[in-house]
Coordinates of C-alpha atoms in Angstrom, one line a residue:
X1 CA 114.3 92.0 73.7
X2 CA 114.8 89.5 76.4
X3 CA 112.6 86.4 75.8
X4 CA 108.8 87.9 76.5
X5 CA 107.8 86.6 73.6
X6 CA 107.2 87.1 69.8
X7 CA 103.8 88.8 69.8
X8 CA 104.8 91.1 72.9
X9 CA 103.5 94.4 73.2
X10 CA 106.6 95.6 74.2
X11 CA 105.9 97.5 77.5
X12 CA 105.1 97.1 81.4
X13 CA 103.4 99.0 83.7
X14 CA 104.9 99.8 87.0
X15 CA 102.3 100.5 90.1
X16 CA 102.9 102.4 93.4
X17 CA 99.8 103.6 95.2
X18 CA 101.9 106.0 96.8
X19 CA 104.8 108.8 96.4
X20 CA 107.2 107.4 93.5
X21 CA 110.0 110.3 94.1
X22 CA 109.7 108.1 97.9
X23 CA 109.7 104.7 96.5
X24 CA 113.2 104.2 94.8
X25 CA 112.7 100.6 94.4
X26 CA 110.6 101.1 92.4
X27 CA 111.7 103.5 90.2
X28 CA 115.0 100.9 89.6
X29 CA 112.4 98.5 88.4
X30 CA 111.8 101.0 86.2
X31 CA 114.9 101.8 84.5
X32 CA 116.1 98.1 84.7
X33 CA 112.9 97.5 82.7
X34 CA 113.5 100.3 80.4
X35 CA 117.8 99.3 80.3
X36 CA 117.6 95.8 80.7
X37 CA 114.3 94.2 78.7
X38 CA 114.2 97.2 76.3
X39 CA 111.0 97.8 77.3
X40 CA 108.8 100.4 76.8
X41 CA 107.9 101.6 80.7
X42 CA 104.8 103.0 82.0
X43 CA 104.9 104.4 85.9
X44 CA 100.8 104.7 87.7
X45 CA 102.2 106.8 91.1
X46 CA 101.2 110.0 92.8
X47 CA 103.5 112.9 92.9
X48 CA 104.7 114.7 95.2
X49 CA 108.6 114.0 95.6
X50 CA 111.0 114.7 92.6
X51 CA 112.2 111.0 90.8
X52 CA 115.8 111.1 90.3
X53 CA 116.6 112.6 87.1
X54 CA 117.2 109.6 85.2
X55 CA 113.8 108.6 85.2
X56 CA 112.7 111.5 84.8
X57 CA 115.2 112.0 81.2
X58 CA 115.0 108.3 80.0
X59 CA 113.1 108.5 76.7
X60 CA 111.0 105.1 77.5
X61 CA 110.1 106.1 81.0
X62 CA 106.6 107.7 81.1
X63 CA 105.1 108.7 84.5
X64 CA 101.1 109.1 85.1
X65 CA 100.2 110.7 87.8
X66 CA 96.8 110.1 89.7
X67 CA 94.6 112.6 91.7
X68 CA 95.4 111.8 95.2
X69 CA 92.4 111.2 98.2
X70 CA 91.0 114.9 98.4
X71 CA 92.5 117.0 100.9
X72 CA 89.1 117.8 102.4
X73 CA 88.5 114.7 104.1
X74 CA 91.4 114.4 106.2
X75 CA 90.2 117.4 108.5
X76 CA 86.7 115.9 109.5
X77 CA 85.6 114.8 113.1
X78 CA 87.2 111.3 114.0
X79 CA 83.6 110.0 114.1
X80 CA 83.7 109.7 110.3
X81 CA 86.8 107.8 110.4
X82 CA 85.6 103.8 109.9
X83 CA 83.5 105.6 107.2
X84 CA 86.7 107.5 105.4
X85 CA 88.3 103.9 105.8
X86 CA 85.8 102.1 103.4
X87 CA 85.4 105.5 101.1
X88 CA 89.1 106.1 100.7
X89 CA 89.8 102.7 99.3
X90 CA 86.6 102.7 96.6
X91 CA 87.9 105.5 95.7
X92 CA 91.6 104.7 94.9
X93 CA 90.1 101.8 93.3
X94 CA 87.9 103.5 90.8
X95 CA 91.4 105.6 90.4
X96 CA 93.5 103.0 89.7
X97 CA 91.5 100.6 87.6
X98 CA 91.4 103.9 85.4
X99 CA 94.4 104.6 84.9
X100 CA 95.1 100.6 84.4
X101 CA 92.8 100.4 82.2
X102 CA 92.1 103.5 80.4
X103 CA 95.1 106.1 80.4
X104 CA 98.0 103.8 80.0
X105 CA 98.7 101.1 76.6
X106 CA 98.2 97.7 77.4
X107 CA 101.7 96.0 79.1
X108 CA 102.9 93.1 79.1
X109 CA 103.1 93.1 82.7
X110 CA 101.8 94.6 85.7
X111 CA 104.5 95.1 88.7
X112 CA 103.0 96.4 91.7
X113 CA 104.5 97.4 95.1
X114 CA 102.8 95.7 98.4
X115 CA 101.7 97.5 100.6
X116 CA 99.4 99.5 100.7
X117 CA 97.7 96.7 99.5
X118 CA 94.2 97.8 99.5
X119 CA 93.1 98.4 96.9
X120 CA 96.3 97.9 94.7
X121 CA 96.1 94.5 94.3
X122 CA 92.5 94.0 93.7
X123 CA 93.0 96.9 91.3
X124 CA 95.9 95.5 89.9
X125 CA 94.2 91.7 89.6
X126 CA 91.4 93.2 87.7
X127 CA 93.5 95.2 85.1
X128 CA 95.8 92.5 84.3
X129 CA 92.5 90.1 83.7
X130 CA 91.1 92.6 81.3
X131 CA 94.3 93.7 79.8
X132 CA 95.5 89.9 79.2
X133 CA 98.8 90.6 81.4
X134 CA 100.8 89.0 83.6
X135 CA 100.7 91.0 87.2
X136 CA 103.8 90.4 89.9
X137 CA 103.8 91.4 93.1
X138 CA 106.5 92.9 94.6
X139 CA 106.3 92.2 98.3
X140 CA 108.3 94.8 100.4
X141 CA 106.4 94.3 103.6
X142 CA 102.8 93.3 105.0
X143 CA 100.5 95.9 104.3
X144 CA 98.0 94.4 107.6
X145 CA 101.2 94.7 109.5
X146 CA 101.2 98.4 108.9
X147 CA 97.8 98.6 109.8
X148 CA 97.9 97.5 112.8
X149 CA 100.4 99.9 114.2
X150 CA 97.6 102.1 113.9
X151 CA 94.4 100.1 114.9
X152 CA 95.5 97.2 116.5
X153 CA 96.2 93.6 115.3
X154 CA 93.3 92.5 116.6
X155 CA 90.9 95.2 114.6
X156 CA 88.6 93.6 112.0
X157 CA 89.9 95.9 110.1
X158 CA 93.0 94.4 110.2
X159 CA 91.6 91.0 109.8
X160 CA 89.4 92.5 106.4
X161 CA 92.7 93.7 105.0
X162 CA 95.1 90.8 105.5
X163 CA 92.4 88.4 104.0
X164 CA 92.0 90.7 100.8
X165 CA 96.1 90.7 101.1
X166 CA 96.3 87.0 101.1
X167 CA 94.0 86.2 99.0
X168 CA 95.1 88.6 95.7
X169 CA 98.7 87.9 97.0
X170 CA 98.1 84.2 95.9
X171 CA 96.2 85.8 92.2
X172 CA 99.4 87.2 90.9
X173 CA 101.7 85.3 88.1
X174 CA 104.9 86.1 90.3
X175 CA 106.4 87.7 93.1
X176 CA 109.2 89.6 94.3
X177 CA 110.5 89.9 98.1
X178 CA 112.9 91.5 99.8
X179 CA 114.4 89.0 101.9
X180 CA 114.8 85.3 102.9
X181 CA 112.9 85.8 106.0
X182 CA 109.9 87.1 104.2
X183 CA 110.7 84.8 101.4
X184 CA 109.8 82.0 104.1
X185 CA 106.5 84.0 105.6
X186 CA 105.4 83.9 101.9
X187 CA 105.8 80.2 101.1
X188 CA 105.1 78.8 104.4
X189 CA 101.7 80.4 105.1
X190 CA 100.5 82.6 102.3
X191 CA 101.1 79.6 99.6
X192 CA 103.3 82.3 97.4
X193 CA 106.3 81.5 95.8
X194 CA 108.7 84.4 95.9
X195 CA 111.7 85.1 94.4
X196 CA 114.3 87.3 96.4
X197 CA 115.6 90.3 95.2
X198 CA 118.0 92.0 97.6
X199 CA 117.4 95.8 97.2
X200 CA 121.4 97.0 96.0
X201 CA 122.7 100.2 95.0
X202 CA 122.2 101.7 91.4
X203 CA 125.1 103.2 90.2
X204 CA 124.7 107.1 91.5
X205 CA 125.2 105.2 94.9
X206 CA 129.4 106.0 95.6
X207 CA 131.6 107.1 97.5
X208 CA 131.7 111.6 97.2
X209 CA 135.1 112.9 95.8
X210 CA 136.3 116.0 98.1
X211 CA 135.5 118.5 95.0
X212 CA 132.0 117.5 95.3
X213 CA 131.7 117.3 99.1
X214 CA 132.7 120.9 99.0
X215 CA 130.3 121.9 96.5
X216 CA 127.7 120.2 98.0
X217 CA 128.3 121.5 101.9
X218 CA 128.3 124.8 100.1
X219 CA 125.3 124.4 98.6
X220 CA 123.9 123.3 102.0
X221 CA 125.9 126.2 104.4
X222 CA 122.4 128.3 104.7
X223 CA 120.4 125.0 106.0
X224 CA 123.9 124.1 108.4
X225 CA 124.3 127.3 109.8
X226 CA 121.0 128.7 111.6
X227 CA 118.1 127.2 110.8
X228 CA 115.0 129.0 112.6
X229 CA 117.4 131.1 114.5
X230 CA 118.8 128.5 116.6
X231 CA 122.4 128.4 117.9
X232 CA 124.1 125.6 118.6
X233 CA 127.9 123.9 118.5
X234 CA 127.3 124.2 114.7
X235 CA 126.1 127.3 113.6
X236 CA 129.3 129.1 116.1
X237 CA 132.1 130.6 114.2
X238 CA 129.8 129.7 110.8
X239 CA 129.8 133.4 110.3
X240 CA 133.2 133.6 109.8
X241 CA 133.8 131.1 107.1
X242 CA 135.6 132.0 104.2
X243 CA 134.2 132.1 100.7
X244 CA 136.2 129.4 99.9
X245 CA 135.5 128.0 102.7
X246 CA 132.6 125.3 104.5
X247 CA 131.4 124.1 108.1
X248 CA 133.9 120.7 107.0
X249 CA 136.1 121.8 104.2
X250 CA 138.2 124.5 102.6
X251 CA 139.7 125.0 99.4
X252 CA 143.2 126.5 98.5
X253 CA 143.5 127.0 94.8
X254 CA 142.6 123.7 93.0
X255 CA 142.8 121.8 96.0
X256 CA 140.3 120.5 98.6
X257 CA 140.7 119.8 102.5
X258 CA 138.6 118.2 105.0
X259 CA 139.0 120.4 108.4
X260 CA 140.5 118.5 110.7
X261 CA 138.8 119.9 113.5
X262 CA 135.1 119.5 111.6
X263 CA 132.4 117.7 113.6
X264 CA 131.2 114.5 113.0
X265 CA 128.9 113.9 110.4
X266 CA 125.9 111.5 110.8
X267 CA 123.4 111.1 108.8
X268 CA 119.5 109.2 109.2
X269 CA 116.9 108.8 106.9
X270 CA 113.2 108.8 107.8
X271 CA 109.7 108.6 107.2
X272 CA 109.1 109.5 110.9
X273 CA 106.6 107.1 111.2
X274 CA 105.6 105.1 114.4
X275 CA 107.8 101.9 113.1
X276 CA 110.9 104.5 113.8
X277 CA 111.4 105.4 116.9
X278 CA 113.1 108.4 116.5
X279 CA 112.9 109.0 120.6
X280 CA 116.4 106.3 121.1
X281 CA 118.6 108.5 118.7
X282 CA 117.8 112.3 120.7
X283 CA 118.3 110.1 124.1
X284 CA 121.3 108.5 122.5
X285 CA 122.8 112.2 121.7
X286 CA 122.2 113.4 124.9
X287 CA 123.7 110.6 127.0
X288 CA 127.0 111.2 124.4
X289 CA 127.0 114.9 125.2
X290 CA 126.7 114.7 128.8
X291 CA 129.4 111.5 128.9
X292 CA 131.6 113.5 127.0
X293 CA 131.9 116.2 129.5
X294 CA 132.0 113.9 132.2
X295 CA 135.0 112.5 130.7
X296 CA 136.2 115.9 130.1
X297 CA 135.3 117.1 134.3
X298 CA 133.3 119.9 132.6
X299 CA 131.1 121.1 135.1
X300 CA 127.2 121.6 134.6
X301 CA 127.0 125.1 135.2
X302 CA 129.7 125.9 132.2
X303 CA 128.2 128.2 130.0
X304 CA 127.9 126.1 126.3
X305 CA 129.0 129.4 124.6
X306 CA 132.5 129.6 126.3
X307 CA 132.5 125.6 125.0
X308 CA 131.2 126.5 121.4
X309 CA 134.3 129.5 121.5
X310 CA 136.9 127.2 121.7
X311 CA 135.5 124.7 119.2
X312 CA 135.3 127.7 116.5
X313 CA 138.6 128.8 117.8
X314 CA 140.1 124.7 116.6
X315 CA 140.6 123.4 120.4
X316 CA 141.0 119.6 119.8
X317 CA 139.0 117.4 122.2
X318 CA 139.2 113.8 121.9
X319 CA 135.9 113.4 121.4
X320 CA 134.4 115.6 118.1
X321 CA 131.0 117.4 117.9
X322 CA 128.6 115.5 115.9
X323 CA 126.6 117.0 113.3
X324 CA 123.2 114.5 112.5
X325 CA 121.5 115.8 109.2
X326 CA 118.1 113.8 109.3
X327 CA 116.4 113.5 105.8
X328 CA 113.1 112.7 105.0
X329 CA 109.2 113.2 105.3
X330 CA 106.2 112.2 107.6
X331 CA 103.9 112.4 110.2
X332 CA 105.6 112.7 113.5
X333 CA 108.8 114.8 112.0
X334 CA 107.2 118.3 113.4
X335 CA 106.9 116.9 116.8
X336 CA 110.3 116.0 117.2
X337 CA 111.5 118.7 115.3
X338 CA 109.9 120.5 118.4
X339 CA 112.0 118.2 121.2
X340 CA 115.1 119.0 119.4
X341 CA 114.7 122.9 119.3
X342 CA 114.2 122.0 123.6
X343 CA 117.2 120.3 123.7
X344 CA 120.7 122.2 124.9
X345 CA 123.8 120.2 124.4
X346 CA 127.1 121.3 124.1
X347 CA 128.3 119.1 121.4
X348 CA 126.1 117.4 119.2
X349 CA 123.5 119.5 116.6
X350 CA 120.8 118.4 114.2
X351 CA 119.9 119.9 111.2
X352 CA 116.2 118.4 109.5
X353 CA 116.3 118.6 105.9
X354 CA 114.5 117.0 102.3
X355 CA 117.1 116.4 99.8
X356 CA 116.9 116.2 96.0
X357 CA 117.2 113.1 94.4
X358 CA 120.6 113.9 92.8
X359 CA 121.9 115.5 96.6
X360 CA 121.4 112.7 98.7
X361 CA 123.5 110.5 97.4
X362 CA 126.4 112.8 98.1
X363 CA 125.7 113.9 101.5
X364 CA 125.8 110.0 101.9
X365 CA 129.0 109.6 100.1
X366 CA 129.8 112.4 102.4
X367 CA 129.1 111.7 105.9
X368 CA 131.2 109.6 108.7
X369 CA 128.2 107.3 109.9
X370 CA 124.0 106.2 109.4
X371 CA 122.1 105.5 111.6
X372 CA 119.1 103.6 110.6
X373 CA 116.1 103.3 113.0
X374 CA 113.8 101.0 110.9
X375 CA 112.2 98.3 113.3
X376 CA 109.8 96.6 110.2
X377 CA 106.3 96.5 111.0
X378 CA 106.4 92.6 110.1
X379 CA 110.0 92.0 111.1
X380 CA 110.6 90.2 107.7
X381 CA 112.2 93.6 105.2
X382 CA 115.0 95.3 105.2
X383 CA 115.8 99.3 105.3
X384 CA 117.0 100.4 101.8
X385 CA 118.5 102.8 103.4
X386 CA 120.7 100.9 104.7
X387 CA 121.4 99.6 101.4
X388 CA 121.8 103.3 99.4
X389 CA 124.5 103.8 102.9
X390 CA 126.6 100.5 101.9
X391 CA 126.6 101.7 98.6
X392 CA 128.1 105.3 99.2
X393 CA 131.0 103.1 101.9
X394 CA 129.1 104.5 104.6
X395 CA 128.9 102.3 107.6
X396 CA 126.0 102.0 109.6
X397 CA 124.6 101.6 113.4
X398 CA 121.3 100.0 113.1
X399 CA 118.3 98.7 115.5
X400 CA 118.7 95.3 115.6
X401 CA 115.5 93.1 114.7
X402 CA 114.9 89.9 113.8
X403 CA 116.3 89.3 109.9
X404 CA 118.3 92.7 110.0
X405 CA 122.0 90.3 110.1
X406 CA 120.6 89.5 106.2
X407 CA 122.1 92.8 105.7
X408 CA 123.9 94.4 108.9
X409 CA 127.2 92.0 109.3
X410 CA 128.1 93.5 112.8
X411 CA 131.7 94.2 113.3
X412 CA 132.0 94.4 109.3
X413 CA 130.1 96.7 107.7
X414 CA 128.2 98.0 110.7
X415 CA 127.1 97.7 114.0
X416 CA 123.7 96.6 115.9
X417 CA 122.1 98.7 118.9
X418 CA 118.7 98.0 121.2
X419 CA 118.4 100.9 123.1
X420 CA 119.3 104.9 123.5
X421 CA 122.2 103.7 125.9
X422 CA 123.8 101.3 123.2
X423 CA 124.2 103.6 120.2
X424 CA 125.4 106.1 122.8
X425 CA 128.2 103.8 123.6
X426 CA 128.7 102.7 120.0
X427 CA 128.9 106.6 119.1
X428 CA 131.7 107.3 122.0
X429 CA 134.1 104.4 121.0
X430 CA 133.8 104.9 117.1
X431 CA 134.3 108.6 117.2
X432 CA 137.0 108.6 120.4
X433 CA 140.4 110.2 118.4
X434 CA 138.3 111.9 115.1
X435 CA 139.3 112.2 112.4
X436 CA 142.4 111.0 112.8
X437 CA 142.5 108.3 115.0
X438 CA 139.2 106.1 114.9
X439 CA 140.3 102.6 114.0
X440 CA 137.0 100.9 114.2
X441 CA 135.1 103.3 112.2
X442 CA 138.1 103.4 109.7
X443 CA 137.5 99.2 109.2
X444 CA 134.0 99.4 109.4
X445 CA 133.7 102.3 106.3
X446 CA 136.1 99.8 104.3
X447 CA 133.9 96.5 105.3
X448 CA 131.1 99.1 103.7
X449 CA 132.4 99.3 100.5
X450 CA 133.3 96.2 100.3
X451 CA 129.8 95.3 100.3
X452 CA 128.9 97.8 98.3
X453 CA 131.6 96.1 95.5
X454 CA 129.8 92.9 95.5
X455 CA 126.6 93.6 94.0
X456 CA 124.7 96.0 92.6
X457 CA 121.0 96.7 91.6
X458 CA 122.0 96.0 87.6
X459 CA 123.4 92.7 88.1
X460 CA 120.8 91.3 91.1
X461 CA 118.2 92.2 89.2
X462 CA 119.0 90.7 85.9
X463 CA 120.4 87.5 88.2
X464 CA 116.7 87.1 89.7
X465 CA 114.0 89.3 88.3
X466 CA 114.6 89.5 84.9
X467 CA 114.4 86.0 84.4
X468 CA 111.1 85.9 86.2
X469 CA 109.5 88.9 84.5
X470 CA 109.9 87.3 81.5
X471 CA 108.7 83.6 82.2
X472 CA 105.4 85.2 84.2
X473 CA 105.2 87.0 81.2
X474 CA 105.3 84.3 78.4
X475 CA 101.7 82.7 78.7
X476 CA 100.2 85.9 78.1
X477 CA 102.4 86.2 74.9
X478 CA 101.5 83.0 73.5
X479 CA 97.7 83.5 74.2
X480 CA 98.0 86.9 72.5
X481 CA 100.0 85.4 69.2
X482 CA 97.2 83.1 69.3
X483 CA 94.4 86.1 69.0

């Protein structure tokens, strides 16, 4: 069982202080630990999103879910909120330690995910102390760095929270990061040495055969065709659809097709947060709808139903309708859910929507394009997104930030954009000809799966976490065969 030790206990502990259905990183750590160390695995999370189904079914996989902050708070006056910033954390404190401590066996090992990192790692510290166990940090940003979008870096707040980051940061028996940027943050002024583990596909991450695009876009036709009543280049000529038949495919006897005159589909995941600006995509679609027609000498007056009648009807423009399906939850999704409903364009549509677990990987494995709009509070991580994309040989536009060519190779795999204008352009010259004649896009979807071929999250993380896992590990198995 992989070198922990003689007198091992035989388990770990895995700790998100948030929604584990929205942290899959975690949940790989999971099953790698369950898979890979034969370990039996013991997941402290909230709930609220649906784990994929293999965590959910492995036999050494047990999740523990904790009472979340109480509703009730969130709705008082925002004179009480430095107070609900002090309570809050106590509270997930008591919480945790808990769970930690109480409601779960004793592990071997702790792995926690930072941030939030108040008050997880002092949580974490203190059950690993009591429990004789090795805790490892998993860094996947800078939890003060998040902070600070909201307050300000120059909030004593902020300042509070990065010390308490730093200094339980520098407590744990190992760490994890995400990239070699933040790899560098860690050692150079934190004193933490890191290991990176580049976040990779799991294996449900593929391409999507044609049988199972067309089941899935069936499954989907209610949320493609008129959501909230709204009518659009999408939803037109929907009605008449076959029952054999979907918005991008249609199926005679055994056999599948892909239309050829389907839109485009592109698809962006989300937490609609203040770190994505979810603004430079909607200004982005417009500027390609209203290029389009300029290129076309459409006038502005023509009605968008006579254009939407001859799309349903199969008129071939050289330029496609575009279809974005945006997944995900958060704060800010309502309000722009609201400037899209405002929006009248002739040729591009969105469609908001939460997939399952099992879904998402085939709408990926699906869809023409991502487009990621992750900027990193801390400039040092990388969209998994991104990641779960390459994996399904989707290529990707991306916003381009400091350590995002760690992952993005542009011209490759993928392409890099700064502004609303940019991704415009990058949108007219990959999709100019679809579906049959877009070169670049072609090269850039086999540069994809390329990188999705040379690594996935079995083999990087039995290359670089296994073998620390199990040497952070080891002094706590000696003092325990000892006892």
């Amino acid at each position: 069982m992989s070198g922990i030790g003689e007198s091992k206990r035989g388990r770990a502990c895995v700790v998100v202080l948030g929604d584990l259905g929205r942290s899959p990183r975690m949940q790989y750590h999971a099953l790698s630990l369950a898979r890979q160390m034969s370990l039996a695995v013991d997941i402290v999370a909230y709930g609220g999103s649906e784990p994929h189904s293999v965590i959910l079914q492995h036999p050494s996989i047990h999740i523990h879910t904790m009472n979340q902050w109480p509703a009730i708070f969130k709705t008082l006056p925002k004179i009480f909120y430095p107070f609900m910033l002090l309570l809050k954390p106590l509270y997930q404190f008591l919480m945790l330690l808990w769970f930690l401590c109480a409601r779960v066996p004793a592990p071997d090992v702790f792995i926690v995910q930072n941030p939030p990192s108040v008050p997880t790692l002092v949580a974490v510290k203190w059950a690993s102390s009591l429990r004789r166990s090795a805790f490892i940090v998993d860094w996947h940003n800078f939890g003060y760095t998040l902070l600070g979008l909201s307050l300000g870096r120059s909030s004593r707040f902020v300042s509070v929270y990065h010390w308490i980051e730093k200094r339980f940061g520098k407590m744990a028996d190992g760490a994890l990061c995400v990239t070699k940027a933040m790899q560098h943050e860690l050692a150079q002024n934190w004193g933490i040495n890191a290991t990176v583990l580049y976040d990779q596909p799991p294996e449900f991450f593929r391409p999507t055969s044609l049988e199972d695009k067309h089941k899935m876009f069936y499954r989907l036709d209610k949320h493609l065709s008129q959501p909230a009543g709204v009518r659009d280049c999408i939803s037109i000529g929907m009605e008449s659809n076959g029952p054999d038949e979907t918005l991008f495919t249609t199926q005679v006897g055994n056999d599948v097709h892909l239309k050829p005159n389907r839109p485009a589909l592109i698809v962006s995941s989300t937490s609609w947060t203040p770190d994505e600006n979810f603004g430079i995509l909607l200004e982005a679609a417009v500027m390609y709808d209203r290029r389009v027609a300029a290129m076309l000498n459409e006038d502005d007056s023509t009605d968008e139903e006579v254009i939407w009648k001859k799309l349903a009807d199969g008129t071939q423009y050289p330029y496609p309708r575009l279809l974005f399906i945006i997944t995900g939850k958060g704060p800010e999704k309502e309000k722009y859910e609201e400037k899209i409903r405002k929006l009248r364009l002739k040729r591009v549509g969105f469609r908001t929507m939460w997939l399952s677990a099992e879904d998402y990987p085939l709408l990926l494995g699906s869809s023409d394009l991502g487009v990621c709009l992750h900027t990193s509070s801390s400039g040092l991580d990388l969209p998994m997104k991104v990641v779960d994309m390459f994996g399904c040989g989707l290529p990707v536009c991306a916003v381009s930030y400091s350590c995002i060519q760690e992952l993005v190779k542009v011209d490759k795999n993928g392409l890099l954009f700064s502004s609303s204008s940019e991704l415009a352009e990058e949108l007219m010259m990959l999709f100019k000809g679809f579906p049959a004649e877009c070169n670049q896009l072609k090269s850039l979807r086999y540069g994809a799966l390329e990188t999705s071929g040379s690594s996935r999250w079995d083999t990087e993380w039995e290359e670089h976490a296994k073998p620390l896992i199990t040497k952070a590990s080891l002094p706590f198995s000696n003092a325990l065969s000892v006892t």
